[in-house]
């Protein structure tokens, strides 16, 4: 079961996001509870810091003060910073009409996904993210890579940053947050069989765990643990 905390100051958008989550989870037969808020209020924080398992925060970045009031309203980025000081496990999904993607990607908030409001495939992106949450939750049993009778590697999904195809061979090099190792398998088969197609293909030679990316441009990818992939 997942507990969603939706923080969005626009009533119509708040309702749409909640409806999307309810419909997607109903289709996938996922049990959920949704808490709705229009700001990062005291009532929100009381629940946000409560001992609740599988928390997923769907957070608007820009929160506007009620009409006629000039007081500063806490932003989603401010909340993210506070959250990670106390909680490194809950998932954090950011929403915004504005271009905050770089700020989110380079932050220390370990954001699960950044979604642009009102984009054409908003529901599809949210559905894909929920698929990932379900898959990640089930990854308490580690992915097992048996190299030989004497050598076996075991890693959870979020411990793997990327996989590189080794040229002129049938091997891939799997780069985890601690160590790389070679495995005899194609990228396509690896993604389908082990990663359930949750990794993305980059320049045809790499499979990348997009949920571990902190920063990306045309030349490099920086992962949450500081490791880099030069493209």
Coordinates of C-alpha atoms in Angstrom, one line a residue:
X1 CA 0.0 0.0 0.0
X2 CA 1.2 3.5 -0.9
X3 CA 0.4 6.7 0.9
X4 CA 0.3 9.7 -1.4
X5 CA 0.7 13.3 -0.2
X6 CA -0.4 15.7 -2.9
X7 CA 0.5 19.4 -2.3
X8 CA -0.9 21.7 -5.0
X9 CA -2.3 25.2 -4.5
X10 CA -4.4 25.2 -7.7
X11 CA -7.7 23.4 -6.9
X12 CA -8.2 22.1 -10.4
X13 CA -4.7 20.7 -10.8
X14 CA -4.9 19.2 -7.3
X15 CA -8.0 17.4 -8.2
X16 CA -6.6 16.3 -11.6
X17 CA -3.4 14.9 -10.1
X18 CA -5.4 13.0 -7.4
X19 CA -7.8 11.6 -10.1
X20 CA -4.9 10.4 -12.2
X21 CA -3.3 8.7 -9.2
X22 CA -6.6 7.0 -8.2
X23 CA -7.4 5.9 -11.8
X24 CA -3.9 4.6 -12.4
X25 CA -3.7 2.7 -9.1
X26 CA -7.2 1.3 -9.7
X27 CA -6.1 -0.1 -13.1
X28 CA -3.0 -1.6 -11.6
X29 CA -4.9 -2.9 -8.5
X30 CA -2.6 -0.9 -6.1
X31 CA -4.0 0.0 -2.7
X32 CA -3.5 3.6 -1.8
X33 CA -4.4 6.4 0.6
X34 CA -4.3 10.1 -0.6
X35 CA -3.9 13.1 1.6
X36 CA -4.5 16.5 -0.2
X37 CA -3.1 19.8 0.8
X38 CA -2.9 23.3 -0.8
X39 CA 0.3 24.3 1.0
X40 CA 3.1 23.0 3.2
X41 CA 1.0 23.7 6.3
X42 CA 1.4 22.6 9.9
X43 CA -1.3 19.9 9.3
X44 CA 0.8 18.7 6.3
X45 CA 4.0 18.4 8.3
X46 CA 2.3 16.5 11.1
X47 CA 1.4 13.8 8.6
X48 CA 4.5 14.1 6.5
X49 CA 6.7 13.2 9.5
X50 CA 4.4 10.6 11.0
X51 CA 5.5 6.9 11.0
X52 CA 3.7 6.0 7.8
X53 CA 5.2 3.4 5.4
X54 CA 5.7 3.9 1.6
X55 CA 5.1 7.6 1.6
X56 CA 5.1 9.3 -1.9
X57 CA 5.1 13.1 -1.9
X58 CA 3.7 14.7 -5.1
X59 CA 4.8 18.3 -4.6
X60 CA 4.1 21.6 -6.4
X61 CA 7.3 23.7 -6.4
X62 CA 5.7 27.1 -6.5
X63 CA 3.0 27.7 -3.9
X64 CA 1.1 31.1 -4.2
X65 CA -0.2 32.9 -1.2
X66 CA -4.0 33.4 -1.0
X67 CA -5.3 36.5 -2.8
X68 CA -4.6 39.7 -0.8
X69 CA -1.9 38.1 1.4
X70 CA 1.8 38.9 0.8
X71 CA 3.3 36.3 3.2
X72 CA 6.0 34.0 1.9
X73 CA 4.7 30.5 1.1
X74 CA 7.1 27.7 1.5
X75 CA 8.1 26.1 -1.8
X76 CA 8.5 22.5 -2.8
X77 CA 12.2 22.9 -2.9
X78 CA 12.3 24.2 0.6
X79 CA 10.2 21.2 1.7
X80 CA 12.5 18.8 -0.1
X81 CA 15.5 20.1 1.8
X82 CA 13.7 19.7 5.1
X83 CA 12.4 16.2 4.2
X84 CA 15.8 14.8 3.3
X85 CA 17.2 16.0 6.7
X86 CA 14.8 13.6 8.4
X87 CA 13.7 11.1 5.7
X88 CA 15.9 9.6 3.0
X89 CA 13.5 6.8 2.0
X90 CA 10.2 8.3 1.0
X91 CA 9.7 9.1 -2.7
X92 CA 9.5 12.7 -3.9
X93 CA 7.8 13.7 -7.2
X94 CA 8.0 17.3 -8.2
X95 CA 5.4 19.2 -10.3
X96 CA 5.8 22.7 -11.8
X97 CA 4.6 24.9 -14.6
X98 CA 8.0 26.4 -14.7
X99 CA 11.4 25.1 -15.7
X100 CA 12.9 23.8 -12.5
X101 CA 14.3 20.6 -14.0
X102 CA 17.9 21.6 -13.6
X103 CA 17.4 22.7 -10.0
X104 CA 15.7 19.5 -9.2
X105 CA 18.3 17.3 -11.1
X106 CA 21.2 19.0 -9.3
X107 CA 19.7 19.0 -5.9
X108 CA 20.4 16.6 -3.0
X109 CA 16.7 15.8 -2.7
X110 CA 17.0 12.4 -4.5
X111 CA 13.9 13.3 -6.5
X112 CA 12.1 10.3 -8.0
X113 CA 10.7 12.2 -11.0
X114 CA 10.1 15.8 -12.2
X115 CA 6.9 16.3 -14.1
X116 CA 5.9 19.4 -16.1
X117 CA 2.3 20.3 -15.4
X118 CA -0.2 20.1 -18.2
X119 CA 2.3 18.3 -20.5
X120 CA 0.5 16.1 -23.1
X121 CA 1.8 12.9 -21.5
X122 CA 1.5 13.9 -17.9
X123 CA -0.7 10.9 -17.0
X124 CA 1.6 8.5 -18.9
X125 CA 4.7 9.8 -17.0
X126 CA 2.8 9.5 -13.7
X127 CA 1.8 6.0 -14.5
X128 CA 5.3 5.0 -15.4
X129 CA 6.6 6.5 -12.2
X130 CA 4.0 4.5 -10.2
X131 CA 5.2 1.4 -12.0
X132 CA 8.7 2.1 -10.9
X133 CA 7.5 2.7 -7.3
X134 CA 5.8 -0.7 -7.3
X135 CA 8.9 -2.4 -8.8
X136 CA 11.3 -0.7 -6.4
X137 CA 9.1 -1.7 -3.4
X138 CA 9.4 -5.3 -4.6
X139 CA 13.1 -5.1 -4.8
X140 CA 13.7 -6.1 -1.2
X141 CA 14.9 -9.3 -2.8
X142 CA 18.1 -8.3 -4.6
X143 CA 18.7 -8.8 -8.3
X144 CA 21.1 -11.8 -8.6
X145 CA 23.9 -11.9 -11.2
X146 CA 25.6 -15.3 -11.2
X147 CA 29.0 -15.0 -12.9
X148 CA 30.2 -18.5 -12.0
X149 CA 29.7 -21.1 -9.3
X150 CA 32.1 -19.2 -7.1
X151 CA 31.1 -15.6 -8.0
X152 CA 27.7 -14.0 -7.5
X153 CA 26.7 -10.4 -7.3
X154 CA 23.5 -9.1 -5.7
X155 CA 22.2 -5.6 -6.0
X156 CA 18.9 -3.7 -5.5
X157 CA 17.6 -1.7 -8.5
X158 CA 18.5 1.6 -7.0
X159 CA 22.1 0.5 -6.4
X160 CA 22.7 0.2 -10.2
X161 CA 23.5 3.4 -12.1
X162 CA 24.1 2.3 -15.6
X163 CA 25.1 -0.5 -17.9
X164 CA 27.6 -0.2 -20.8
X165 CA 27.8 -2.6 -23.8
X166 CA 31.4 -3.7 -24.3
X167 CA 32.3 -3.2 -28.0
X168 CA 32.9 -6.3 -30.1
X169 CA 31.8 -8.7 -27.4
X170 CA 28.6 -10.2 -26.0
X171 CA 29.3 -8.7 -22.6
X172 CA 27.9 -5.8 -20.7
X173 CA 29.6 -3.9 -17.9
X174 CA 27.2 -3.2 -15.0
X175 CA 28.1 -0.1 -13.0
X176 CA 26.7 -0.1 -9.5
X177 CA 27.2 2.6 -6.8
X178 CA 30.1 0.5 -5.4
X179 CA 31.7 -1.6 -8.2
X180 CA 31.5 -2.4 -11.9
X181 CA 31.4 -6.0 -13.2
X182 CA 31.0 -7.8 -16.5
X183 CA 28.0 -10.0 -17.4
X184 CA 27.3 -12.1 -20.4
X185 CA 23.9 -10.7 -21.7
X186 CA 22.6 -8.2 -24.3
X187 CA 21.3 -4.8 -23.2
X188 CA 17.8 -5.6 -24.5
X189 CA 17.6 -8.9 -22.6
X190 CA 19.1 -7.3 -19.4
X191 CA 16.6 -4.4 -19.4
X192 CA 13.6 -6.8 -20.0
X193 CA 14.5 -9.6 -17.7
X194 CA 16.2 -7.9 -14.8
X195 CA 15.1 -4.3 -15.0
X196 CA 11.6 -4.7 -16.3
X197 CA 12.3 -2.1 -18.9
X198 CA 12.7 0.7 -16.3
X199 CA 16.1 1.7 -17.6
X200 CA 16.4 4.0 -20.6
X201 CA 18.7 3.6 -23.6
X202 CA 21.3 6.3 -24.1
X203 CA 23.3 6.5 -27.4
X204 CA 22.5 2.8 -28.1
X205 CA 25.4 1.6 -25.9
X206 CA 24.1 2.4 -22.4
X207 CA 21.2 1.5 -20.2
X208 CA 20.8 4.2 -17.6
X209 CA 18.8 4.2 -14.4
X210 CA 17.1 7.6 -14.9
X211 CA 15.9 7.6 -11.3
X212 CA 19.5 7.9 -10.1
X213 CA 20.4 10.8 -12.3
X214 CA 21.3 14.1 -10.5
X215 CA 22.5 16.0 -13.6
X216 CA 22.6 15.3 -17.4
X217 CA 23.7 17.2 -20.5
X218 CA 25.0 16.1 -23.9
X219 CA 28.4 15.2 -22.6
X220 CA 27.9 13.6 -19.2
X221 CA 25.6 12.2 -16.6
X222 CA 26.1 12.7 -12.9
X223 CA 24.4 10.2 -10.6
X224 CA 23.1 10.8 -7.1
X225 CA 26.1 9.2 -5.5
X226 CA 28.5 11.4 -7.5
X227 CA 29.6 8.8 -10.0
X228 CA 29.8 10.1 -13.6
X229 CA 29.2 8.7 -17.1
X230 CA 31.0 10.5 -19.9
X231 CA 29.0 10.3 -23.2

